[in-house]
Tab-separated table of C-alpha atoms and ligand atoms in Angstrom:
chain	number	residue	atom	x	y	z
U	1	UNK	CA	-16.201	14.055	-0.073
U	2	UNK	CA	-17.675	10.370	-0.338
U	3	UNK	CA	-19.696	9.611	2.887
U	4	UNK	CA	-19.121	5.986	2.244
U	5	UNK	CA	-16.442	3.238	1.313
U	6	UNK	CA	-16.987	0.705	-1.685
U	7	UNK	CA	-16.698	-2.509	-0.244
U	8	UNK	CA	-15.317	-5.316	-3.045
U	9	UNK	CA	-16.405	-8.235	-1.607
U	10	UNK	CA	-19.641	-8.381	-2.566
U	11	UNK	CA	-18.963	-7.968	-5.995
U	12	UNK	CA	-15.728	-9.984	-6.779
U	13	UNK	CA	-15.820	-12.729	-9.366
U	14	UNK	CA	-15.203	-15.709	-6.852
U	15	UNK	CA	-15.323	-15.634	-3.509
U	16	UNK	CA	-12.069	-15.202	-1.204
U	17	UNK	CA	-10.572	-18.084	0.294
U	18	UNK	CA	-11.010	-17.696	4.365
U	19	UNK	CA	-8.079	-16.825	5.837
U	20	UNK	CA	-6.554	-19.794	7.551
U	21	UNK	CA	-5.420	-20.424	11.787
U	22	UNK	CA	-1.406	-20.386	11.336
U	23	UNK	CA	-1.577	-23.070	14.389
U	24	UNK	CA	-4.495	-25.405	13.018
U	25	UNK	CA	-4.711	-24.541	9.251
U	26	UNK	CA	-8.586	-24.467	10.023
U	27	UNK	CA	-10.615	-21.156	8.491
U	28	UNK	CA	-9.732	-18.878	11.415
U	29	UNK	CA	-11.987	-17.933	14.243
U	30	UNK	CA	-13.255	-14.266	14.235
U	31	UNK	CA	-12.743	-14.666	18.037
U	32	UNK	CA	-8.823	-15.253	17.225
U	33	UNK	CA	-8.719	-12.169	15.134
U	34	UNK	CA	-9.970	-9.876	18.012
U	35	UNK	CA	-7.113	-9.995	20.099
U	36	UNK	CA	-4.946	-8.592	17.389
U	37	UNK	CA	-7.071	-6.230	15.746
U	38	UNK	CA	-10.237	-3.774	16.866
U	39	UNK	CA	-13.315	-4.857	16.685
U	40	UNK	CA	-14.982	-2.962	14.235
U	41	UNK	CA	-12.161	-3.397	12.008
U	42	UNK	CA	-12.460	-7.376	12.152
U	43	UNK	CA	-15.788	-7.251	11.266
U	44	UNK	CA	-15.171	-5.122	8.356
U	45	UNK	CA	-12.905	-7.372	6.991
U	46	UNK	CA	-15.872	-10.174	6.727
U	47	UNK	CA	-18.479	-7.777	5.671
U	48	UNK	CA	-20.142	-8.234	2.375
U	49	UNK	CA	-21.732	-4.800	2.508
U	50	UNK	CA	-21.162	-3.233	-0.809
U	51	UNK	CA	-20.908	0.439	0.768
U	52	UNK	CA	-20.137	0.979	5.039
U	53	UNK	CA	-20.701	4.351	6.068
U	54	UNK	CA	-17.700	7.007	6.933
U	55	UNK	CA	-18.420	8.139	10.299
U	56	UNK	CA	-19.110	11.892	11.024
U	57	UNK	CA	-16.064	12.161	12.704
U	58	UNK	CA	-13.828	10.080	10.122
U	59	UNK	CA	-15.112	12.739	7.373
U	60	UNK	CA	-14.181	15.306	9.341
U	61	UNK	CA	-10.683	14.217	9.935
U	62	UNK	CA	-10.344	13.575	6.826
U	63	UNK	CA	-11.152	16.944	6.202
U	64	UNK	CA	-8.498	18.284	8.289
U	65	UNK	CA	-5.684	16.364	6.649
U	66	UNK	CA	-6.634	17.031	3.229
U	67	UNK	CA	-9.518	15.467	1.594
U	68	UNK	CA	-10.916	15.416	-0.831
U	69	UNK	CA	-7.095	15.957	-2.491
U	70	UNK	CA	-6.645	17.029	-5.997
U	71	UNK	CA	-6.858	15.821	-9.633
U	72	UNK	CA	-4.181	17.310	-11.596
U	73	UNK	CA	-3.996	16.382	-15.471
U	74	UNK	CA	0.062	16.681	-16.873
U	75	UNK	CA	-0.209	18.904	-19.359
U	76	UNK	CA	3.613	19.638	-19.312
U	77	UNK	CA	4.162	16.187	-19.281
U	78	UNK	CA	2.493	15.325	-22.211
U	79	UNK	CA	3.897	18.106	-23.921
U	80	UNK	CA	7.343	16.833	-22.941
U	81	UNK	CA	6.417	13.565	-24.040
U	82	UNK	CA	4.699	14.938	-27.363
U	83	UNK	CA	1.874	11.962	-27.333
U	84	UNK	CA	-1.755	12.403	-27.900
U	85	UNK	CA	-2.651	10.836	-24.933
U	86	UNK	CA	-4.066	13.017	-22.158
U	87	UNK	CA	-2.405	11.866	-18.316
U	88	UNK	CA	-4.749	12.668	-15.178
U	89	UNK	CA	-3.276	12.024	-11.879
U	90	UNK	CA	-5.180	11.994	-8.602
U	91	UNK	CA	-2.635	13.377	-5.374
U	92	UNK	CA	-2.723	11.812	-2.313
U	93	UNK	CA	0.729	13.467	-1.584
U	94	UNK	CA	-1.312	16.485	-0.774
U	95	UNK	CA	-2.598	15.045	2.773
U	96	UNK	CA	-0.471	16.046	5.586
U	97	UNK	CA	1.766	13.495	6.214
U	98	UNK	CA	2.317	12.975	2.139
U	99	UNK	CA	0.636	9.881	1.199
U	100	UNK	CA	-2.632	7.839	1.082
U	101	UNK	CA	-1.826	5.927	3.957
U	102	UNK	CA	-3.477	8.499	6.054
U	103	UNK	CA	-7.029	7.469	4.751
U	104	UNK	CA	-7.273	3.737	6.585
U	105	UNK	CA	-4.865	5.204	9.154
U	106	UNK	CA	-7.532	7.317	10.518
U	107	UNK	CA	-9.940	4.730	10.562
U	108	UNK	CA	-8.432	2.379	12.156
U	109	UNK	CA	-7.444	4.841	14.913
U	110	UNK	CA	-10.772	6.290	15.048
U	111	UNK	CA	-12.651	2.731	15.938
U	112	UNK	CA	-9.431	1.581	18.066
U	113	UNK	CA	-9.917	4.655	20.492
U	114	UNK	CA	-14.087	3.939	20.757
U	115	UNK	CA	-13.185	0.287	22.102
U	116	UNK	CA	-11.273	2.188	24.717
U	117	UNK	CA	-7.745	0.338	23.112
U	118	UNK	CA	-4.501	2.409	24.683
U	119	UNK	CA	-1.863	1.598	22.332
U	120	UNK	CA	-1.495	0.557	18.444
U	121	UNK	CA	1.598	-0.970	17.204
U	122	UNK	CA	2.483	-1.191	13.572
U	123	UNK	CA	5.349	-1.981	11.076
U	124	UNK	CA	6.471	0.648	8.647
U	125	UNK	CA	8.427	-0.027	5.416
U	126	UNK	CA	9.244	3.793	4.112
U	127	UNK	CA	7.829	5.410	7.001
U	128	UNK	CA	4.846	6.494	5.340
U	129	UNK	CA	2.303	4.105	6.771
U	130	UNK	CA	3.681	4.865	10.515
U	131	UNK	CA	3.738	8.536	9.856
U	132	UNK	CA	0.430	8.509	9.122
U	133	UNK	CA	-0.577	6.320	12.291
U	134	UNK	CA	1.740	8.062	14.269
U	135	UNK	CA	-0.451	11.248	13.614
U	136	UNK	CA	-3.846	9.099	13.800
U	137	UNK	CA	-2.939	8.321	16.985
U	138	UNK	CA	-2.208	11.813	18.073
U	139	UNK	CA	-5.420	13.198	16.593
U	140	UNK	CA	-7.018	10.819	18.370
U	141	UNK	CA	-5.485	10.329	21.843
U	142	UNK	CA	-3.576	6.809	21.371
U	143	UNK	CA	0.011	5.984	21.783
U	144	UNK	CA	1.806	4.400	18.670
U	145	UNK	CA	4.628	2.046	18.382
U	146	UNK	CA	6.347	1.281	14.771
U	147	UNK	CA	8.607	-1.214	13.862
U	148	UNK	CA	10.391	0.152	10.935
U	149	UNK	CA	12.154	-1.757	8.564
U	150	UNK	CA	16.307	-1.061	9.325
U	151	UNK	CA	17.003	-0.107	5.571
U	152	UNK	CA	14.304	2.772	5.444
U	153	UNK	CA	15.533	3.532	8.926
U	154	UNK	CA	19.025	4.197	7.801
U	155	UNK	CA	17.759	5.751	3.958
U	156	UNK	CA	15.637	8.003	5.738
U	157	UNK	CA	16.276	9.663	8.680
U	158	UNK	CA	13.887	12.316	8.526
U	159	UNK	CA	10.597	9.798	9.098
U	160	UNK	CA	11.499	8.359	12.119
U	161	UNK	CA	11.953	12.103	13.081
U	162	UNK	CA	8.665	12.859	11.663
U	163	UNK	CA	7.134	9.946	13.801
U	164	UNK	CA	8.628	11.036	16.831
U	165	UNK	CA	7.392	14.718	16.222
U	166	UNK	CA	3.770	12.813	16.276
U	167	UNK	CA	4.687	11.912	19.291
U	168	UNK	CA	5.153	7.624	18.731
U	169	UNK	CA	8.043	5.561	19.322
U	170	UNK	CA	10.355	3.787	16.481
U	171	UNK	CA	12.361	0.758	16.585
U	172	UNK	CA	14.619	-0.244	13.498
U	173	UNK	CA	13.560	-3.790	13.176
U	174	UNK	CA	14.956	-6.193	13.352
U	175	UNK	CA	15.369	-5.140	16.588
U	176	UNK	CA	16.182	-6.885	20.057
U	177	UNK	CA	12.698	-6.200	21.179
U	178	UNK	CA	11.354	-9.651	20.183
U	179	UNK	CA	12.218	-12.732	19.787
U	180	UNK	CA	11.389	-12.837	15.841
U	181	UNK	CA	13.915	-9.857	15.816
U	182	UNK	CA	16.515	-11.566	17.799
U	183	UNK	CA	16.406	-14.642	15.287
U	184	UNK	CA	16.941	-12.166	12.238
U	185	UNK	CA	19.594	-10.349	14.109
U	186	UNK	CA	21.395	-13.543	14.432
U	187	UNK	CA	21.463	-14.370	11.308
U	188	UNK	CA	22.570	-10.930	9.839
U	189	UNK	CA	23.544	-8.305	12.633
U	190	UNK	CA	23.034	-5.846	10.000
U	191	UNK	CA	19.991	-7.456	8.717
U	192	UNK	CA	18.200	-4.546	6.411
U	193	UNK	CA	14.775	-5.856	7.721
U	194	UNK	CA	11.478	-5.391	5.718
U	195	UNK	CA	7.905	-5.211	5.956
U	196	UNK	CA	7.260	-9.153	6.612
U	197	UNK	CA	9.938	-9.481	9.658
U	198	UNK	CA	8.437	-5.875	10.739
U	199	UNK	CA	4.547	-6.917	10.723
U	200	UNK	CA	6.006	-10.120	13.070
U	201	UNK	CA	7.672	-7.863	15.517
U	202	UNK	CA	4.314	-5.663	15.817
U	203	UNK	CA	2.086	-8.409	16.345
U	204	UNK	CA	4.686	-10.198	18.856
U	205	UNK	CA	4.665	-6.938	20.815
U	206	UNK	CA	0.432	-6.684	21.063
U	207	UNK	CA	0.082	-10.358	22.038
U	208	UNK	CA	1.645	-9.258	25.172
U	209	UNK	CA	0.083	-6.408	25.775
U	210	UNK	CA	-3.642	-6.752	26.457
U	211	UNK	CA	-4.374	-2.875	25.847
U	212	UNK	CA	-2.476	-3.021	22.781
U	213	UNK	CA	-3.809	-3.849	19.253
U	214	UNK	CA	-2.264	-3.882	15.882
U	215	UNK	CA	-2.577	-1.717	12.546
U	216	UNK	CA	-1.764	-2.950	9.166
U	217	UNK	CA	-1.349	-0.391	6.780
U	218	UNK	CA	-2.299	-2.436	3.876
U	219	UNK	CA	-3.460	-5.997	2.308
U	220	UNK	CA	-6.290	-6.187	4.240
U	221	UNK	CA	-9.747	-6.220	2.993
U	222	UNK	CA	-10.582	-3.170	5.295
U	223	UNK	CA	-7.655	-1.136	4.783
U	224	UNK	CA	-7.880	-1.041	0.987
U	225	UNK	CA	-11.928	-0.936	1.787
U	226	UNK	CA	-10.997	2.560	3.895
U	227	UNK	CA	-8.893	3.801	0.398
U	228	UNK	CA	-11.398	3.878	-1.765
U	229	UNK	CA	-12.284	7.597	-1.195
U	230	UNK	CA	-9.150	7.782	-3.422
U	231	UNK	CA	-11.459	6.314	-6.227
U	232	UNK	CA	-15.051	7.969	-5.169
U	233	UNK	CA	-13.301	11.264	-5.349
U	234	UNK	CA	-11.552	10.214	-8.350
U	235	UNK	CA	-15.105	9.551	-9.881
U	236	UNK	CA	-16.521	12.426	-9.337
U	237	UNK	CA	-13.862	14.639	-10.388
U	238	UNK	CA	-12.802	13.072	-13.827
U	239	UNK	CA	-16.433	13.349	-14.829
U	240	UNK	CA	-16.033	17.149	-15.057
U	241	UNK	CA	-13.408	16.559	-17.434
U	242	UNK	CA	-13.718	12.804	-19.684
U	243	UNK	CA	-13.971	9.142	-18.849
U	244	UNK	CA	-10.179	7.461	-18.412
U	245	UNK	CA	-9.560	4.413	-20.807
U	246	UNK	CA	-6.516	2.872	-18.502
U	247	UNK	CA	-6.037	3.371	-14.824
U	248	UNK	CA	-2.428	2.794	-13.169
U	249	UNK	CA	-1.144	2.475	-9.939
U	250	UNK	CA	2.093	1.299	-8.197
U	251	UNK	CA	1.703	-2.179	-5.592
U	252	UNK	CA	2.769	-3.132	-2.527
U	253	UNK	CA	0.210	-4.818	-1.363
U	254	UNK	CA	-2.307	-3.026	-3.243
U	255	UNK	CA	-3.913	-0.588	-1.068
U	256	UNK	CA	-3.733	2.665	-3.243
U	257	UNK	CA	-4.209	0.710	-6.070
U	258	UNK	CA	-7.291	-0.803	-4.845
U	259	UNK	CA	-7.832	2.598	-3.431
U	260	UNK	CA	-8.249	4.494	-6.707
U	261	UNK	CA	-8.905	1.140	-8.990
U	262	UNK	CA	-11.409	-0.554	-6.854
U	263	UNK	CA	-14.286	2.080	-7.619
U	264	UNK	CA	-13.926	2.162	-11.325
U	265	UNK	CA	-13.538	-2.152	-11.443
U	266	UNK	CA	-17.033	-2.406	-10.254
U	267	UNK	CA	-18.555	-0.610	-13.454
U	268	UNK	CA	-16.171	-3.015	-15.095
U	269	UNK	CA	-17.773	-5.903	-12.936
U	270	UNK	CA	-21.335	-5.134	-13.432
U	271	UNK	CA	-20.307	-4.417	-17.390
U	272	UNK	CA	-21.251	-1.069	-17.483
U	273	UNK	CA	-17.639	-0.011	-18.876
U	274	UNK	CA	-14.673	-1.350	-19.883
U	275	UNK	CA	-11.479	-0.137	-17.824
U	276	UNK	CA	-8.082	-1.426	-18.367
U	277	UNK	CA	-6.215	-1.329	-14.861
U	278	UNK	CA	-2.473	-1.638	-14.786
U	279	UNK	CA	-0.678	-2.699	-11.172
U	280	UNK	CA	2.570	-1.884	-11.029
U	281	UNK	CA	5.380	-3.674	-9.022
U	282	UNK	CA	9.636	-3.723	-8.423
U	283	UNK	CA	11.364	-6.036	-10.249
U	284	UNK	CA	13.015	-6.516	-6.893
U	285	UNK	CA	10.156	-8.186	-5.707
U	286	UNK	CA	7.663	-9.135	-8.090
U	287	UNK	CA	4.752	-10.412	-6.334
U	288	UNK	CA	2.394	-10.300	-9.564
U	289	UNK	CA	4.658	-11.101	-12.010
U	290	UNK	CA	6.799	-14.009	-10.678
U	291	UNK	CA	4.956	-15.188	-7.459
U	292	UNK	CA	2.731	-17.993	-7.095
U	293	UNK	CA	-1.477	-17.991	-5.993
U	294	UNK	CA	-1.173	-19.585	-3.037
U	295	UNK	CA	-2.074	-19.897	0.996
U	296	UNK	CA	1.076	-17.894	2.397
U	297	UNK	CA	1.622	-15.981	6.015
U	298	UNK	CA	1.756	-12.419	5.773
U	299	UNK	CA	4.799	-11.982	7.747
U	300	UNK	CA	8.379	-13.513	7.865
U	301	UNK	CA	8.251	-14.586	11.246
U	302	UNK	CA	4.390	-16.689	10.445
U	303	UNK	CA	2.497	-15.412	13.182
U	304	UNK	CA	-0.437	-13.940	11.035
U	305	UNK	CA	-2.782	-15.881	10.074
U	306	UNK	CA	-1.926	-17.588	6.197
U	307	UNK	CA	-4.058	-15.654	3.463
U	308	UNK	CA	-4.924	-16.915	-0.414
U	309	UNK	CA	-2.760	-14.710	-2.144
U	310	UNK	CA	0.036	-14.244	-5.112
U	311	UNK	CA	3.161	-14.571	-2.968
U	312	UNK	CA	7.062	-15.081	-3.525
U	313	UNK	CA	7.020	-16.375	-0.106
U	314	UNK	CA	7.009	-15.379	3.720
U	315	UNK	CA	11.087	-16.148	3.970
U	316	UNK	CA	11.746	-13.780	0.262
U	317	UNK	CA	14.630	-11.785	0.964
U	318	UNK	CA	13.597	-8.600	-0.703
U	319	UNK	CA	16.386	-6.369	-1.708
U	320	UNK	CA	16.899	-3.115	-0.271
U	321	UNK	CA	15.485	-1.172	-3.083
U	322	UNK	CA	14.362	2.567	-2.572
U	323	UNK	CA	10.633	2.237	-2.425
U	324	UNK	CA	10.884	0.675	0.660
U	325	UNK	CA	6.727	0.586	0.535
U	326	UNK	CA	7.092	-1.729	-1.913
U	327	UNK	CA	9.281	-4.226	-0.174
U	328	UNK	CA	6.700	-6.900	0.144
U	329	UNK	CA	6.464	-10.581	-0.354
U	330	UNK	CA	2.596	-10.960	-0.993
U	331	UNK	CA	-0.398	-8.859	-2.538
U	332	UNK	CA	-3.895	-8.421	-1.019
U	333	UNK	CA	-6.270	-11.293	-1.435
U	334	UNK	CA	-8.964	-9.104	-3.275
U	335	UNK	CA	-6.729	-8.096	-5.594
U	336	UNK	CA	-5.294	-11.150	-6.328
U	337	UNK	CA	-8.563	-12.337	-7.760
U	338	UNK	CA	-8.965	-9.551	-9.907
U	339	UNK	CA	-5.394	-10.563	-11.407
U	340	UNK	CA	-6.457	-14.207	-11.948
U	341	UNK	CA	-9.229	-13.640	-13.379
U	342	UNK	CA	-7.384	-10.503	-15.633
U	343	UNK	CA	-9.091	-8.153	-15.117
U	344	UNK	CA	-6.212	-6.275	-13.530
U	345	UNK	CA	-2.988	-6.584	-15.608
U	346	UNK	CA	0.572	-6.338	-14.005
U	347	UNK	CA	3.650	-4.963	-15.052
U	348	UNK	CA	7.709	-4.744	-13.200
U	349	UNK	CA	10.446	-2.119	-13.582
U	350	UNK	CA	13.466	-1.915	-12.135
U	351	UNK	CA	14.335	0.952	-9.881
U	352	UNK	CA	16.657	2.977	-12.137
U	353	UNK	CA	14.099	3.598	-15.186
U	354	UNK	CA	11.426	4.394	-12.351
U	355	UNK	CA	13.499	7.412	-11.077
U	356	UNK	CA	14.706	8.186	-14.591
U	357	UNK	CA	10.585	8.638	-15.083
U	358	UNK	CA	10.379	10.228	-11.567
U	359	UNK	CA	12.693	13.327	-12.830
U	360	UNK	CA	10.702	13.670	-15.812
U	361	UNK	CA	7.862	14.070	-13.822
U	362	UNK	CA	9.450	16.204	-11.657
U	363	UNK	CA	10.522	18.556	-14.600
U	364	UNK	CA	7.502	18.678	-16.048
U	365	UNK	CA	4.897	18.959	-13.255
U	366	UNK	CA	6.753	20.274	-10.550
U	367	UNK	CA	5.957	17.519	-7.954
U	368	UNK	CA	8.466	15.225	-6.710
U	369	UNK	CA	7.117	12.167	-6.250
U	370	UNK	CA	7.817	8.975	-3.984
U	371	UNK	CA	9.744	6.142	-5.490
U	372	UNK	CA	6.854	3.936	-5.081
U	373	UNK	CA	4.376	6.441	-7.058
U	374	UNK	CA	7.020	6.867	-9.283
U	375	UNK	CA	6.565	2.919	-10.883
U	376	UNK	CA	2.836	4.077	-11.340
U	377	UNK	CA	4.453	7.644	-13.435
U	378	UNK	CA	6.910	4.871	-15.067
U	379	UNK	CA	3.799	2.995	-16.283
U	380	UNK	CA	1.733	5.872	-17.629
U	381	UNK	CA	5.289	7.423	-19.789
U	382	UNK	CA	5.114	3.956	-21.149
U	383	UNK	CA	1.665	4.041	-22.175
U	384	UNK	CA	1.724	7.848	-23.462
U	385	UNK	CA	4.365	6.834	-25.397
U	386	UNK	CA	2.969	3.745	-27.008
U	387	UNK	CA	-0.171	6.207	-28.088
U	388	UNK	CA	1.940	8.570	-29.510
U	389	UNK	CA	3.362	5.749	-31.767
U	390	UNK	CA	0.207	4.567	-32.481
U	391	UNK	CA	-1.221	8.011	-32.586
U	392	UNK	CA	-3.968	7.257	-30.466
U	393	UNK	CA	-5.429	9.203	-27.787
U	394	UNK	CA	-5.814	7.336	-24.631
U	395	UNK	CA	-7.159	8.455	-21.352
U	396	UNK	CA	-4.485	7.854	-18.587
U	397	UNK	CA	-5.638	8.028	-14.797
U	398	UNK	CA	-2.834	7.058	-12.320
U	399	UNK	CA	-2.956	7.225	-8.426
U	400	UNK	CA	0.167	9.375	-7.075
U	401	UNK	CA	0.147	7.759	-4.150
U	402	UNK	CA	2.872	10.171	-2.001
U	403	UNK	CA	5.368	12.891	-2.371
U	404	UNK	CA	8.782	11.800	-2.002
U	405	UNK	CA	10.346	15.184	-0.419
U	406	UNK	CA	11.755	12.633	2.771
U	407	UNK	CA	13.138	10.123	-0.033
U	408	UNK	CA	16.066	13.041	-1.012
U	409	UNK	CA	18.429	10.279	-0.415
U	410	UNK	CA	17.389	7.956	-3.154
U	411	UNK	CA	17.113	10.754	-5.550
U	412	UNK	CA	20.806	12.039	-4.755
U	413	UNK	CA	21.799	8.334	-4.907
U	414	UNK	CA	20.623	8.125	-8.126
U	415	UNK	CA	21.433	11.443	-9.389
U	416	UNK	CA	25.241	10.406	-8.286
U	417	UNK	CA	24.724	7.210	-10.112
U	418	UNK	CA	24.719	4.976	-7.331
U	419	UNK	CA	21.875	3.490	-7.038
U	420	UNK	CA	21.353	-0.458	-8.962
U	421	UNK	CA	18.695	-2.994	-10.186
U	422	UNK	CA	18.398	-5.950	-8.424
U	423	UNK	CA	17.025	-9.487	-9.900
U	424	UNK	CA	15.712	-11.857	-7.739
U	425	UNK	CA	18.195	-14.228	-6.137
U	426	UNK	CA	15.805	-16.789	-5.074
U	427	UNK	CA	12.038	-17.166	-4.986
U	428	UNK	CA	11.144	-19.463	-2.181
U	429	UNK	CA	7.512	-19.875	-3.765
U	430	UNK	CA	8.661	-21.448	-6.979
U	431	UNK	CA	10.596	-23.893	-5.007
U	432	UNK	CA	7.622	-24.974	-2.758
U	433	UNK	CA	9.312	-23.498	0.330
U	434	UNK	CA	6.141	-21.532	1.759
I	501	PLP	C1	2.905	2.339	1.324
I	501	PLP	C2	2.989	3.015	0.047
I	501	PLP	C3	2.796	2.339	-1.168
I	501	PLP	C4	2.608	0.856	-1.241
I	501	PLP	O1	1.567	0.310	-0.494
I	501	PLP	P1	0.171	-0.076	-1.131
I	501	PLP	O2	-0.583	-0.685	-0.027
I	501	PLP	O3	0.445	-1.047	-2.249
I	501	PLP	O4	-0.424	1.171	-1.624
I	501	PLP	C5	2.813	3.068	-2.335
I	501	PLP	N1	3.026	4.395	-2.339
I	501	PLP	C6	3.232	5.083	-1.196
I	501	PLP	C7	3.476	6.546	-1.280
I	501	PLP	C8	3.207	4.425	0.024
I	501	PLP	O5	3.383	5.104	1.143
């Protein structure tokens, strides 16, 4: 198991542009910062130390919920698939709670508890992200509040149960809890919520509760920082086998892609090997593909402060689409400049060939995975089959990022032939509206 985390910022191409004061549009104050996040965690987010150390105790969490988690390579799969490429996957679905989100979530926990903080709150899009803070803060001895986005809520059942079985409290948001939730409400009583209205609620809730501090489960420079373990183990493990030519995985806002990517892009960076990396995204809310690199708030309800990033916009409507930890307006700053400078290439599917792929993985390899993996196992068929036309054989790494045993619902949907693709209605970016 790595004993530290590869730190990007050092290394990137250009610097990042400073996150900007929603209130003065100034480069905001570190001093601002504190009262939403921990400490250590805000100064992690600034730190242009290539590799921070993983705590004793950290390791041995991580330990306990899994880590270091398999590398599997898909033999059946490329059997099915009859190419000559050869598909590695690295499992985070293997850690307790089923997903990578575990990895920053025990971090972030971990520092919150030595500042003697009582309470995290969080938004959760799927559930995974507050299942896995929800048993952070149980590990660790601090309550947790989530704020989970009303169409996951209502898909799936089963991970607010999960969350409550860690002992934290859910809210479907938007909920009546704050006033960014009452404004939603009023506009659509049966508003289906996502992560940006969700990340407003949390932080609304900790700026009036002095012991309370929020958790983002991803976009942040220290929370795909914390993921990289993904990547050092990945490292270490494919060297026992071959080096990987392409390496996949799905985005949200990039954290278990930067997770398993981000180690592998610095060879690229210091030109010691040439990687291709492949992010992949909904078509439901393309970020990457159809969103504009600019300064955008994080959350619908703009209390975060406004970040550099490839964005649709804060007021997107994204449409209620099964991989609910996809249902994002932006993408994380780092990775943004990796995309602009292209060294990380994007691609979009809709959300019926990505289950289509996710039963052929199923089939073949036994796991079912989450509908958000499942656009990184979309990405890799595509790719295995383009080899096999060409008859070439490629070296395919992708990150399955979670299992998807709580998503039954969007598999039977789609089994029953229920489920649709959605096209954007409207991109606020592209008409200036940010
Ligand atoms: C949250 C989540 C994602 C998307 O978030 P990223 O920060 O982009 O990784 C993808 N897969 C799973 C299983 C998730 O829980």
């Amino acid at each position: 198991m790595p004993r530290v985390w590869y730190n990007i910022l050092p290394d990137l191409p250009e610097a990042l542009a400073p996150p900007l004061d929603p209130e003065t549009e100034e480069p905001i104050k570190p001093e601002k910062l504190l009262r939403i996040f921990a400490g250590e965690l805000v100064k992690q987010e600034m730190s242009k130390e290539r590799y921070v150390e993983i705590p004793g105790e950290i390791r041995e969490l991580y330990a306990k919920i899994g880590r270091p988690t398999p590398l599997f390579r898909a033999t059946n799969l490329e059997k099915k698939l009859g190419t000559p490429a050869r598909i590695y996957f690295k499992y985070e679905g293997a850690t307790t709670t089923g997903s990578h989100k575990i990895n920053t979530a025990l971090a972030q926990a971990y520092y919150a508890k030595k500042q003697g903080i009582e309470r995290l709150v969080t938004e959760t899009g799927a559930g995974q992200w507050g299942t896995a803070l929800s048993l952070a803060g149980a590990l660790l001895g601090l309550k947790v509040r989530v704020y989970m986005a009303r169409a996951s809520f209502q898909q799936k059942p089963y991970r607010r149960v999960l969350m409550n079985v860690y002992g934290a409290e859910v809210y479907p948001s938007p909920s009546n809890r704050t006033e960014v939730g009452k404004r939603f409400l009023k506009e659509d009583p049966n508003h289906p919520g996502g992560l940006g209205i969700a990340i407003s609620e949390a932080i609304e809730d900790v700026l009036r509760n002095e012991s309370a501090r929020y958790s983002l489960g991803s976009v942040l420079n220290h929370v795909l920082m914390h993921q990289t373990v993904i990547g050092l183990e990945a490292k270490e493990q494919m060297k026992e086998f071959e080096e990987p030519d392409v390496i996949i995985g799905c985005v949200g806002g990039g954290s278990n892609f930067a997770g398993l990517a981000y180690p592998f892009v610095k060879d690229v960076l210091d030109g010691k090997a040439e990687y291709e990396f492949i992010a992949v995204e909904p078509k439901a809310a393309p970020s990457m593909t159809s969103g504009i690199y600019t300064y955008d708030y994080g959350d619908s309800g703009k209390l975060t402060p406004k970040m550099k990033m490839h964005t649709l916009g804060h007021t997107y409507y994204v449409p209620p689409i099964h991989a609910g930890g996809l249902r994002y307006h932006g993408l994380a700053p780092t990775l943004s400049v990796l995309l602009n400078h292209g060294i990380v290439k994007p691609v979009a599917y809709h959300q019926t060939e990505v289950f289509e792929a996710a039963l052929t993985f199923a089939r073949s390899e036994g796991i079912v995975p989450a509908p958000e993996s499942a656009h990184a196992i979309k990405a890799a068929i595509d790719l295995a089959l383009q080899a096999k036309e060409k008859g070439e054989e490629r070296v395919i790494l992708f990150n399955l990022s979670g299992h998807g045993l709580l998503d039954l619902k969007g598999y039977d949907d789609f089994l029953e032939g229920k489920l649709q693709d959605y096209e954007p209605e409207e991109i606020p970016a592209l008409n200036g509206m940010i």
